[in-house]
PDB file of C-alpha atoms and ligand atoms in Angstrom:
ATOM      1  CA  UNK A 478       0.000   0.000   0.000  1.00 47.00           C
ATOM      2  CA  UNK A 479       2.939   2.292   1.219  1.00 53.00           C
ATOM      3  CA  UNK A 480       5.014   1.727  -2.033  1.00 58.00           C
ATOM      4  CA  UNK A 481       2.003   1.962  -4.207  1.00 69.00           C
ATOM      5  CA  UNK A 482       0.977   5.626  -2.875  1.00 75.00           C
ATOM      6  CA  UNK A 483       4.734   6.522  -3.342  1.00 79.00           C
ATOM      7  CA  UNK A 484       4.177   5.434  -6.726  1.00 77.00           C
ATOM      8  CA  UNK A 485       1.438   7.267  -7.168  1.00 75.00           C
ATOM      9  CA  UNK A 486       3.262  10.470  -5.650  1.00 77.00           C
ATOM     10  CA  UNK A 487       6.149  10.019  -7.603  1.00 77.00           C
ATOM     11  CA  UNK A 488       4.410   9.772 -10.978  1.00 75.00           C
ATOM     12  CA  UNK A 489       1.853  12.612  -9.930  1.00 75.00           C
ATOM     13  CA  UNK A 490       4.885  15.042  -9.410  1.00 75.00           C
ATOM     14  CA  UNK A 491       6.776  13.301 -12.927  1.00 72.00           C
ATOM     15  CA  UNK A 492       3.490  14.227 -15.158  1.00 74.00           C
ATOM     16  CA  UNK A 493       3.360  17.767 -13.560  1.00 73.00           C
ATOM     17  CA  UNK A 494       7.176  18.707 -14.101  1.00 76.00           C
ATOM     18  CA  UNK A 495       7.470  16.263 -17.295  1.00 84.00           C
ATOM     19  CA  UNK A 496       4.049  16.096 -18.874  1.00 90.00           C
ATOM     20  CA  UNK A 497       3.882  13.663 -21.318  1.00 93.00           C
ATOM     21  CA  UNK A 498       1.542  13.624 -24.375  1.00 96.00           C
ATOM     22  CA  UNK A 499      -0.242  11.241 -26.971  1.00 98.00           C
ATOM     23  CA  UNK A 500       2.085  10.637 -30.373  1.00 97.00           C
ATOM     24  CA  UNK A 501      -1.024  10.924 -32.612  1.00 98.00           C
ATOM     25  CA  UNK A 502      -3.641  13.432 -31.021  1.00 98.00           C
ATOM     26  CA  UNK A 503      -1.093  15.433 -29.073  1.00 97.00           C
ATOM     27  CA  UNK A 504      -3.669  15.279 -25.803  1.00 97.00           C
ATOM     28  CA  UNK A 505      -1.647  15.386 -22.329  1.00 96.00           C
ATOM     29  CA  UNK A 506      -1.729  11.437 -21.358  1.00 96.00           C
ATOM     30  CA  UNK A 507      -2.685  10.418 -17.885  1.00 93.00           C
ATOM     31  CA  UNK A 508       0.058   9.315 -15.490  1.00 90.00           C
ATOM     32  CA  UNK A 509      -1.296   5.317 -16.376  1.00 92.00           C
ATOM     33  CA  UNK A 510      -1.491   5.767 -20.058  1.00 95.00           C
ATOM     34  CA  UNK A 511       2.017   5.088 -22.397  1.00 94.00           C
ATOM     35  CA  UNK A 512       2.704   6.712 -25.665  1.00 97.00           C
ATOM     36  CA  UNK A 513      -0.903   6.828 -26.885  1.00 98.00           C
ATOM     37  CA  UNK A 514      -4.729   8.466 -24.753  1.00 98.00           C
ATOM     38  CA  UNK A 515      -7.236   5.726 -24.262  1.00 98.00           C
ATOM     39  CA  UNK A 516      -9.136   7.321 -27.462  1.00 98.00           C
ATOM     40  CA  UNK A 517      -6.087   6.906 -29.788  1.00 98.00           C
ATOM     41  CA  UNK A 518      -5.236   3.192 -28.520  1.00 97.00           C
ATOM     42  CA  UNK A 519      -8.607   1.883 -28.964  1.00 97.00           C
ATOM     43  CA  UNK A 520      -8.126   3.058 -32.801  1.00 97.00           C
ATOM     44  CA  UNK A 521      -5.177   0.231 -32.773  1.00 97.00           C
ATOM     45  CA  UNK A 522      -6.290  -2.384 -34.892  1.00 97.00           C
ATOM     46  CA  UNK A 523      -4.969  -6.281 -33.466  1.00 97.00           C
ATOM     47  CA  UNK A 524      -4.258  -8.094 -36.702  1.00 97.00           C
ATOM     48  CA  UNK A 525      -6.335 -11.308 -36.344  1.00 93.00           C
ATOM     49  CA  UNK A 526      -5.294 -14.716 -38.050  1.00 93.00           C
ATOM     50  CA  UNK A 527      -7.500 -13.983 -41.011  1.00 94.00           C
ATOM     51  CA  UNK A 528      -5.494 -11.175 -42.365  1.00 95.00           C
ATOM     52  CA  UNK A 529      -2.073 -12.356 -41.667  1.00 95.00           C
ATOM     53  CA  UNK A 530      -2.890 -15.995 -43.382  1.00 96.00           C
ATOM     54  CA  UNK A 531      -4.175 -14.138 -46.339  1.00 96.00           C
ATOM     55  CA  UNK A 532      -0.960 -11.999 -46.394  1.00 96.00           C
ATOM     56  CA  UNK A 533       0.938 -15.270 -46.083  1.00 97.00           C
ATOM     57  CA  UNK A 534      -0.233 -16.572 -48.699  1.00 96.00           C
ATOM     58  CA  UNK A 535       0.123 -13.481 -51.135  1.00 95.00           C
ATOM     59  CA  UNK A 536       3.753 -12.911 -50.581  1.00 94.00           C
ATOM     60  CA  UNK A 537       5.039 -15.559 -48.016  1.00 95.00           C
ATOM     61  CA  UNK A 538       3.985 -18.933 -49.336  1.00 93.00           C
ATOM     62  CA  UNK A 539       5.574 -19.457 -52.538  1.00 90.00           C
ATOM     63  CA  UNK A 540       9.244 -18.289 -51.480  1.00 89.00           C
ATOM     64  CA  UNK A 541       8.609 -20.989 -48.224  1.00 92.00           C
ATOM     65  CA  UNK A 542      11.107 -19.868 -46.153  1.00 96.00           C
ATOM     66  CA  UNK A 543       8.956 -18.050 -43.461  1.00 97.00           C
ATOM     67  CA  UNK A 544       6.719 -20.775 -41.678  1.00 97.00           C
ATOM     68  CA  UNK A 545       4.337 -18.449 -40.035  1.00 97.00           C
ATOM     69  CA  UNK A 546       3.556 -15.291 -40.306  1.00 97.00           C
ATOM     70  CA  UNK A 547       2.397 -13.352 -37.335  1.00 97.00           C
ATOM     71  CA  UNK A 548       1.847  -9.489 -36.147  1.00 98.00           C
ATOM     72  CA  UNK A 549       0.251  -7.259 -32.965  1.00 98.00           C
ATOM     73  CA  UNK A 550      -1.497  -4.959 -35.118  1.00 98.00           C
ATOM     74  CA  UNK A 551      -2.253  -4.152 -38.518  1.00 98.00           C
ATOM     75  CA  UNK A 552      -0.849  -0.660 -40.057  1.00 97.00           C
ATOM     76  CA  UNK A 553      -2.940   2.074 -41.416  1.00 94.00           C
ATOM     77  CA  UNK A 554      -1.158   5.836 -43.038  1.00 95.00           C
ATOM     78  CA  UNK A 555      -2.402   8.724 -40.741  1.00 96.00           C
ATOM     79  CA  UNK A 556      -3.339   6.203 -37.890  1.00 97.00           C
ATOM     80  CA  UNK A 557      -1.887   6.024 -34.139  1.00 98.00           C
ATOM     81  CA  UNK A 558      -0.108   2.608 -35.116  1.00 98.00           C
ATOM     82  CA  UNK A 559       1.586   4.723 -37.674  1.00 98.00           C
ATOM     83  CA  UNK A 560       2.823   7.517 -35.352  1.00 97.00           C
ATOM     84  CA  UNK A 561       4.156   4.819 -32.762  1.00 97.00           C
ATOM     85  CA  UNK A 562       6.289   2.681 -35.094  1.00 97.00           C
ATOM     86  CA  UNK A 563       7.281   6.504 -36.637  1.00 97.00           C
ATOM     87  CA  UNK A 564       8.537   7.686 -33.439  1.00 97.00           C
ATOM     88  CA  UNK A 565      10.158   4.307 -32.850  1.00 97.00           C
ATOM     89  CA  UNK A 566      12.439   4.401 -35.927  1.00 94.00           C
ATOM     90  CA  UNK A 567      13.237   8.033 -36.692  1.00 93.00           C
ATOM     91  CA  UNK A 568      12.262   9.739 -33.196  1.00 93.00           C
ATOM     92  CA  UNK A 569      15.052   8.188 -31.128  1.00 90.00           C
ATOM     93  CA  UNK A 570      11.725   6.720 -28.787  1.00 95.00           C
ATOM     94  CA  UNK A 571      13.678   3.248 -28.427  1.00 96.00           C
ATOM     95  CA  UNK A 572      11.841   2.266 -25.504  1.00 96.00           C
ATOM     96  CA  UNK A 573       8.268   2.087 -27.479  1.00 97.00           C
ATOM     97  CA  UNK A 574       9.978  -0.921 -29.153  1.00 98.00           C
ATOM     98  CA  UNK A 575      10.087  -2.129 -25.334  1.00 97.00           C
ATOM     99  CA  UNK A 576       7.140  -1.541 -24.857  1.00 97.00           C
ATOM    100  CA  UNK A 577       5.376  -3.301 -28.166  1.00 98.00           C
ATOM    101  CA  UNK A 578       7.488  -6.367 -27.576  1.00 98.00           C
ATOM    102  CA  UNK A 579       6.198  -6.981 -24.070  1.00 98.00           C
ATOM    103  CA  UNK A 580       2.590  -6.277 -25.833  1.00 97.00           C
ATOM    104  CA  UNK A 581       3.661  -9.119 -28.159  1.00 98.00           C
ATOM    105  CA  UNK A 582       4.857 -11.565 -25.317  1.00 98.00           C
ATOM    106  CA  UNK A 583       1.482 -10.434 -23.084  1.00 97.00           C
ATOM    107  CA  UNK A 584      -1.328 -10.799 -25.916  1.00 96.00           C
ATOM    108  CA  UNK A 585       0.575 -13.759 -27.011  1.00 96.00           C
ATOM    109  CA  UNK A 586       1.293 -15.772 -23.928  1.00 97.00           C
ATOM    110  CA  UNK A 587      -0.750 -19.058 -24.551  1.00 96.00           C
ATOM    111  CA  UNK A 588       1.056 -19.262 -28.146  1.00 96.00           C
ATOM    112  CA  UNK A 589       4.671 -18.638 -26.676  1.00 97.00           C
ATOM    113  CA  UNK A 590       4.241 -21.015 -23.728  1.00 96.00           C
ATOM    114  CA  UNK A 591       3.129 -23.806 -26.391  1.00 96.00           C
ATOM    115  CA  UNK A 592       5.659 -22.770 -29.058  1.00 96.00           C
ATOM    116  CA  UNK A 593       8.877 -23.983 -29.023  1.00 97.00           C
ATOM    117  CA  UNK A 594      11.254 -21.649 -30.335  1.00 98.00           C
ATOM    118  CA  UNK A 595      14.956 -21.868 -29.558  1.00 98.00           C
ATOM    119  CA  UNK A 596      16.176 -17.845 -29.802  1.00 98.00           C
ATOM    120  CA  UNK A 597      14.722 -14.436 -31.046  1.00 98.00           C
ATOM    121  CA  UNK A 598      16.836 -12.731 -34.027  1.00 98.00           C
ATOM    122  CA  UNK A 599      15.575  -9.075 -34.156  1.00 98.00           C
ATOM    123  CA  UNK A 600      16.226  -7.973 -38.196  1.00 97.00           C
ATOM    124  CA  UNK A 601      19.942  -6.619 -38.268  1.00 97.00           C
ATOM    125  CA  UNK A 602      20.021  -3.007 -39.690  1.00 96.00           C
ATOM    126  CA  UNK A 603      23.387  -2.235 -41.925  1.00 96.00           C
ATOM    127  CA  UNK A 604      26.087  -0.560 -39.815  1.00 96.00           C
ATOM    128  CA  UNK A 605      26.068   2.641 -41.412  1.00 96.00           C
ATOM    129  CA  UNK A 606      21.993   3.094 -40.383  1.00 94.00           C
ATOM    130  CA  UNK A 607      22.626   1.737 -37.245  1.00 96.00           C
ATOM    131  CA  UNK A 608      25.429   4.442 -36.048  1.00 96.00           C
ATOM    132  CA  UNK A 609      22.982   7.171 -37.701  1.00 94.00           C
ATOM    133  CA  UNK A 610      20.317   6.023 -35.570  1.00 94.00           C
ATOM    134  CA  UNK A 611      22.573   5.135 -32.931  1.00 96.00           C
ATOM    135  CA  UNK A 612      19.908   1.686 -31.898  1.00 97.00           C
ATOM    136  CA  UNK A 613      18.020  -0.632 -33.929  1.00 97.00           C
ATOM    137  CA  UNK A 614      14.551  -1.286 -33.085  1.00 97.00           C
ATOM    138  CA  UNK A 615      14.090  -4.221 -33.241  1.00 98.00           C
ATOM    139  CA  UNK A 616      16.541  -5.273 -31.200  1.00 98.00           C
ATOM    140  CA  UNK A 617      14.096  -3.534 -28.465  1.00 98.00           C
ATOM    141  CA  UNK A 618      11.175  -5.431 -29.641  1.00 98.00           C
ATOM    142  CA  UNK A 619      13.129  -8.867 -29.084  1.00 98.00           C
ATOM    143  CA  UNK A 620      14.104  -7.579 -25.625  1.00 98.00           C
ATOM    144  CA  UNK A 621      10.480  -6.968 -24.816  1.00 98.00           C
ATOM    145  CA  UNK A 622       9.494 -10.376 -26.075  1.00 98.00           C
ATOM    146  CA  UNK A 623      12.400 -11.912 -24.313  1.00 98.00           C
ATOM    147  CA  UNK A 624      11.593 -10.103 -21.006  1.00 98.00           C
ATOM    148  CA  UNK A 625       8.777 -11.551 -20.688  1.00 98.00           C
ATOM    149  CA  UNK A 626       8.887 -14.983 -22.211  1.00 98.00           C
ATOM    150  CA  UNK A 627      12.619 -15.475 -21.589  1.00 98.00           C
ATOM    151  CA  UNK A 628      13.550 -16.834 -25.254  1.00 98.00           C
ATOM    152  CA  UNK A 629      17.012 -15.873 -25.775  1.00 98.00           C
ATOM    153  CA  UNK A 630      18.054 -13.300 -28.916  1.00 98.00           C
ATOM    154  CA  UNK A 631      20.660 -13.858 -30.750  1.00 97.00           C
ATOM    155  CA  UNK A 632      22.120 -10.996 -32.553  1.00 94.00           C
ATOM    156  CA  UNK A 633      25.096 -11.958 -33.783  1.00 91.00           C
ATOM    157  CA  UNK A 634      24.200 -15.025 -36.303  1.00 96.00           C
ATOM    158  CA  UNK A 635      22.862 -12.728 -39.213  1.00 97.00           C
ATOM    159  CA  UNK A 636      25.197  -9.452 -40.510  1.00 97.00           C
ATOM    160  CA  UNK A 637      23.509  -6.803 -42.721  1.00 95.00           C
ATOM    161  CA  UNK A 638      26.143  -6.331 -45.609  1.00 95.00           C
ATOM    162  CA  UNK A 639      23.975  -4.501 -47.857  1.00 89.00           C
ATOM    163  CA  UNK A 640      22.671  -0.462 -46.846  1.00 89.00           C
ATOM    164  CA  UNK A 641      19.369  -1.160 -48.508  1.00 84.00           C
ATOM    165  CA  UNK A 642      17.455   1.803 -49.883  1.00 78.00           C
ATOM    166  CA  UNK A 643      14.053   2.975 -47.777  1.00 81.00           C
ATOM    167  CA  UNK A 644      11.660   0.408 -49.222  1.00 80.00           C
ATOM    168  CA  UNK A 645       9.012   2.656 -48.477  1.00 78.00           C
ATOM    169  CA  UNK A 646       8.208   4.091 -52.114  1.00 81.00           C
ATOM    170  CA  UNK A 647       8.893   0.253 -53.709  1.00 84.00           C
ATOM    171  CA  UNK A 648       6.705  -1.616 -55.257  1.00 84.00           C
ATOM    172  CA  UNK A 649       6.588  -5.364 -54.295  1.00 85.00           C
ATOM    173  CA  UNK A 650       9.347  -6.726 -57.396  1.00 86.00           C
ATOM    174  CA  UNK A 651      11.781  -3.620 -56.861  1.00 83.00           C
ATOM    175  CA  UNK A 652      11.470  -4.700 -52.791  1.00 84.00           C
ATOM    176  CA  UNK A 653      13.022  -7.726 -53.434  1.00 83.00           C
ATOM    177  CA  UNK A 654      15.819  -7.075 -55.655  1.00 83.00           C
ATOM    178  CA  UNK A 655      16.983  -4.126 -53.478  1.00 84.00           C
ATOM    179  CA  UNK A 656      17.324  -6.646 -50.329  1.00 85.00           C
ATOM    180  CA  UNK A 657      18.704  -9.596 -52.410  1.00 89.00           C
ATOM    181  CA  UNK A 658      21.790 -10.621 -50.756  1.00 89.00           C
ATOM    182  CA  UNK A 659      21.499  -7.748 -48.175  1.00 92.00           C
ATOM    183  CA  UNK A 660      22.301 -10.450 -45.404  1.00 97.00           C
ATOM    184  CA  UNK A 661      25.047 -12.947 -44.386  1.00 97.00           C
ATOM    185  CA  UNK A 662      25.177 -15.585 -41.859  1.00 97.00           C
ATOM    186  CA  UNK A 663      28.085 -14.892 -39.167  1.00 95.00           C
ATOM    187  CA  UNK A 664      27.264 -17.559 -36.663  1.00 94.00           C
ATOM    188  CA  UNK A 665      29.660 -20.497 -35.561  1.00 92.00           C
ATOM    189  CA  UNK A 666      27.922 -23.482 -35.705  1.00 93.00           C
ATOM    190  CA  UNK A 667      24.971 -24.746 -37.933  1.00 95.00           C
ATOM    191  CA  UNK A 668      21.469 -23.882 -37.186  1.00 97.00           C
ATOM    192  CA  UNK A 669      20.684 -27.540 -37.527  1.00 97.00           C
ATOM    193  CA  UNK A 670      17.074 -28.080 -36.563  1.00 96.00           C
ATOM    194  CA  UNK A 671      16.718 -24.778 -34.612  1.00 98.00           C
ATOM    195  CA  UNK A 672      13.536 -22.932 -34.391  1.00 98.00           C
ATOM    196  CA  UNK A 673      13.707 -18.982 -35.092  1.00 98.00           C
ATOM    197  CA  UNK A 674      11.542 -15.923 -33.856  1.00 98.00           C
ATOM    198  CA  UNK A 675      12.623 -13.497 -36.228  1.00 98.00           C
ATOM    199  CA  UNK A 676      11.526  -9.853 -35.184  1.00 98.00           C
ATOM    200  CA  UNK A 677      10.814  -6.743 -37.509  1.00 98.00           C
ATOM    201  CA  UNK A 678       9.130  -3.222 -36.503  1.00 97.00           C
ATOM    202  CA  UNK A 679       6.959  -3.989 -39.751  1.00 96.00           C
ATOM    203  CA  UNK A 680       6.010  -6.249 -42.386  1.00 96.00           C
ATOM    204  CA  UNK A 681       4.597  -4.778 -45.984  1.00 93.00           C
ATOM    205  CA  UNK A 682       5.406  -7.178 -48.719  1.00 92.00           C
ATOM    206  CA  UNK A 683       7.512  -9.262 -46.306  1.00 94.00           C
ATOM    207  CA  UNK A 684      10.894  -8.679 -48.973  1.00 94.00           C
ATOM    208  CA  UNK A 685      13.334  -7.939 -45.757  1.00 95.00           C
ATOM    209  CA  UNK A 686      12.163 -10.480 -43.281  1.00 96.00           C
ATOM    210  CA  UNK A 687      12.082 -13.408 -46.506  1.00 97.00           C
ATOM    211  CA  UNK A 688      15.990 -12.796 -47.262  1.00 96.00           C
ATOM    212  CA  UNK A 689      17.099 -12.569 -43.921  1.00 97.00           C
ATOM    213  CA  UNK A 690      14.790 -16.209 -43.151  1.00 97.00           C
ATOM    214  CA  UNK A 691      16.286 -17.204 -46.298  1.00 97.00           C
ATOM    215  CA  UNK A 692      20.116 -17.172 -44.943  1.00 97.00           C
ATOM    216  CA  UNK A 693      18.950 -18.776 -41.812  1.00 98.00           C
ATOM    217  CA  UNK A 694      17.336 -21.269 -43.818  1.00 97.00           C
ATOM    218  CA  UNK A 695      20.013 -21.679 -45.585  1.00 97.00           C
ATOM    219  CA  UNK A 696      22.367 -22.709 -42.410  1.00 97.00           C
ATOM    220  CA  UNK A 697      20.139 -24.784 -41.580  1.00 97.00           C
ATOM    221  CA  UNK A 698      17.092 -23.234 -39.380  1.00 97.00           C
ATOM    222  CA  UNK A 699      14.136 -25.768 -39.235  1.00 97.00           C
ATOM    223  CA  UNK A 700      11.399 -23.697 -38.516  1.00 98.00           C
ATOM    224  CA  UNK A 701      11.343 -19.762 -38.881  1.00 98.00           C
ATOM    225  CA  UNK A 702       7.976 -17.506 -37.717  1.00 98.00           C
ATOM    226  CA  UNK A 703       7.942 -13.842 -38.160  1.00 98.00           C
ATOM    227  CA  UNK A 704       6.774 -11.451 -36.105  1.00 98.00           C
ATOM    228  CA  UNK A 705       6.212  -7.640 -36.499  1.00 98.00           C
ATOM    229  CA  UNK A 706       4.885  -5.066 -34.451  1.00 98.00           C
ATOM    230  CA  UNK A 707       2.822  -4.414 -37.395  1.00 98.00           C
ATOM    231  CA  UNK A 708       1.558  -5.727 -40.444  1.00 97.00           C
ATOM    232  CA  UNK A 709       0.625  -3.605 -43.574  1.00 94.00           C
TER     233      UNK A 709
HETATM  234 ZN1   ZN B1438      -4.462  10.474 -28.612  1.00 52.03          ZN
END
């Protein structure tokens, strides 16, 4: 009771001196309420089964390298899921990748206590984008999945070699030739019959998250499910 009134106090006088505010309306958030107001995260859309099997089987099933395809919400331009994974990647706000990976670990406890999956590789950004933005966030997405599920990440298996081009303005066939060959395995052993969580902020056409499954495949990964923070 003591510690929760102190709590209490001490975010009381931390929302006063350091008010914080919603990334999409801009509306001064409550001392319980992270990144987005109640109003903006009940405009956060979970992405159910249906839509990511019918995206798997668009752009995922014919390569075959990703197994599953999974994702905690589904993106929208001009939405709130768009201003999180915005501030997450160009707005130095790190810890929101925290925070979605716990979300991920949370609203997807039943399937992580059943799955067996043997380590977490968060996507690897190319060196020269990674000292720009000085983190990667994915890597805090696996640490908020790990947290909570404790799965190990490995980071240091997979190497970006390539500095890939924003695939933002691509269209689906120019997304895959400008990550062909963007990654190489730098692990010491085989991946012989290991099963791989492998972590992106976001999944459009799936072209990144396909070549980097496809050099773990190719060391010998048995079983490889994606998961983004969103899916487009
Ligand atoms: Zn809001």
């Amino acid at each position: 009771m003591k510690t929760n009134s102190l709590t209490g106090l001490i975010d009381n006088f931390l929302d006063f001196f350091l008010p914080r505010y919603c990334l999409f309306c801009n509306l001064k958030l409550n001392t319980i309420e992270q990144y987005l107001c109640n109003q903006c995260t009940l405009q956060l859309i979970k992405c159910d089964n249906n839509h990511s099997e019918i995206k798997y089987k668009q752009y995922f099933e014919s390569p075959n390298i990703i197994n599953e395809l999974n994702a905690l919400y589904l993106f929208s331009k001009e939405t709130p899921i768009q201003s999180l994974i915005h501030c997450l990647k160009y707005q130095s706000n790190y810890r929101i990748g925290n925070y979605l990976g716990k979300l991920i670990a949370s609203e997807n406890s039943d399937y992580f206590r059943k799955e067996i999956i043997d380590f977490i590789v968060p996507i690897p950004l190319h060196r020269v984008k990674f000292t720009e933005r000085g983190y990667n966030q994915s890597d805090y997405i696996a640490i908020g999945i790990s947290d909570l599920t404790n799965i190990p990440i490995e980071k240091n298996i997979v190497k970006r070699v390539k500095n890939t081009e924003s695939q933002t303005r691509l269209n689906h066939t120019e997304r895959k030739s400008n990550v062909k060959d963007a990654f190489r395995f730098c692990g010491k052993k085989s991946l012989e019959g290991k099963n791989i969580l492998l972590v992106d902020d976001i999944i459009t056409t799936g072209s990144t998250i396909i070549e980097c499954g496809r050099v773990l495949k190719e060391n010998g990964a048995e079983k490889i499910i994606a998961f983004s923070a969103a899916l487009a």
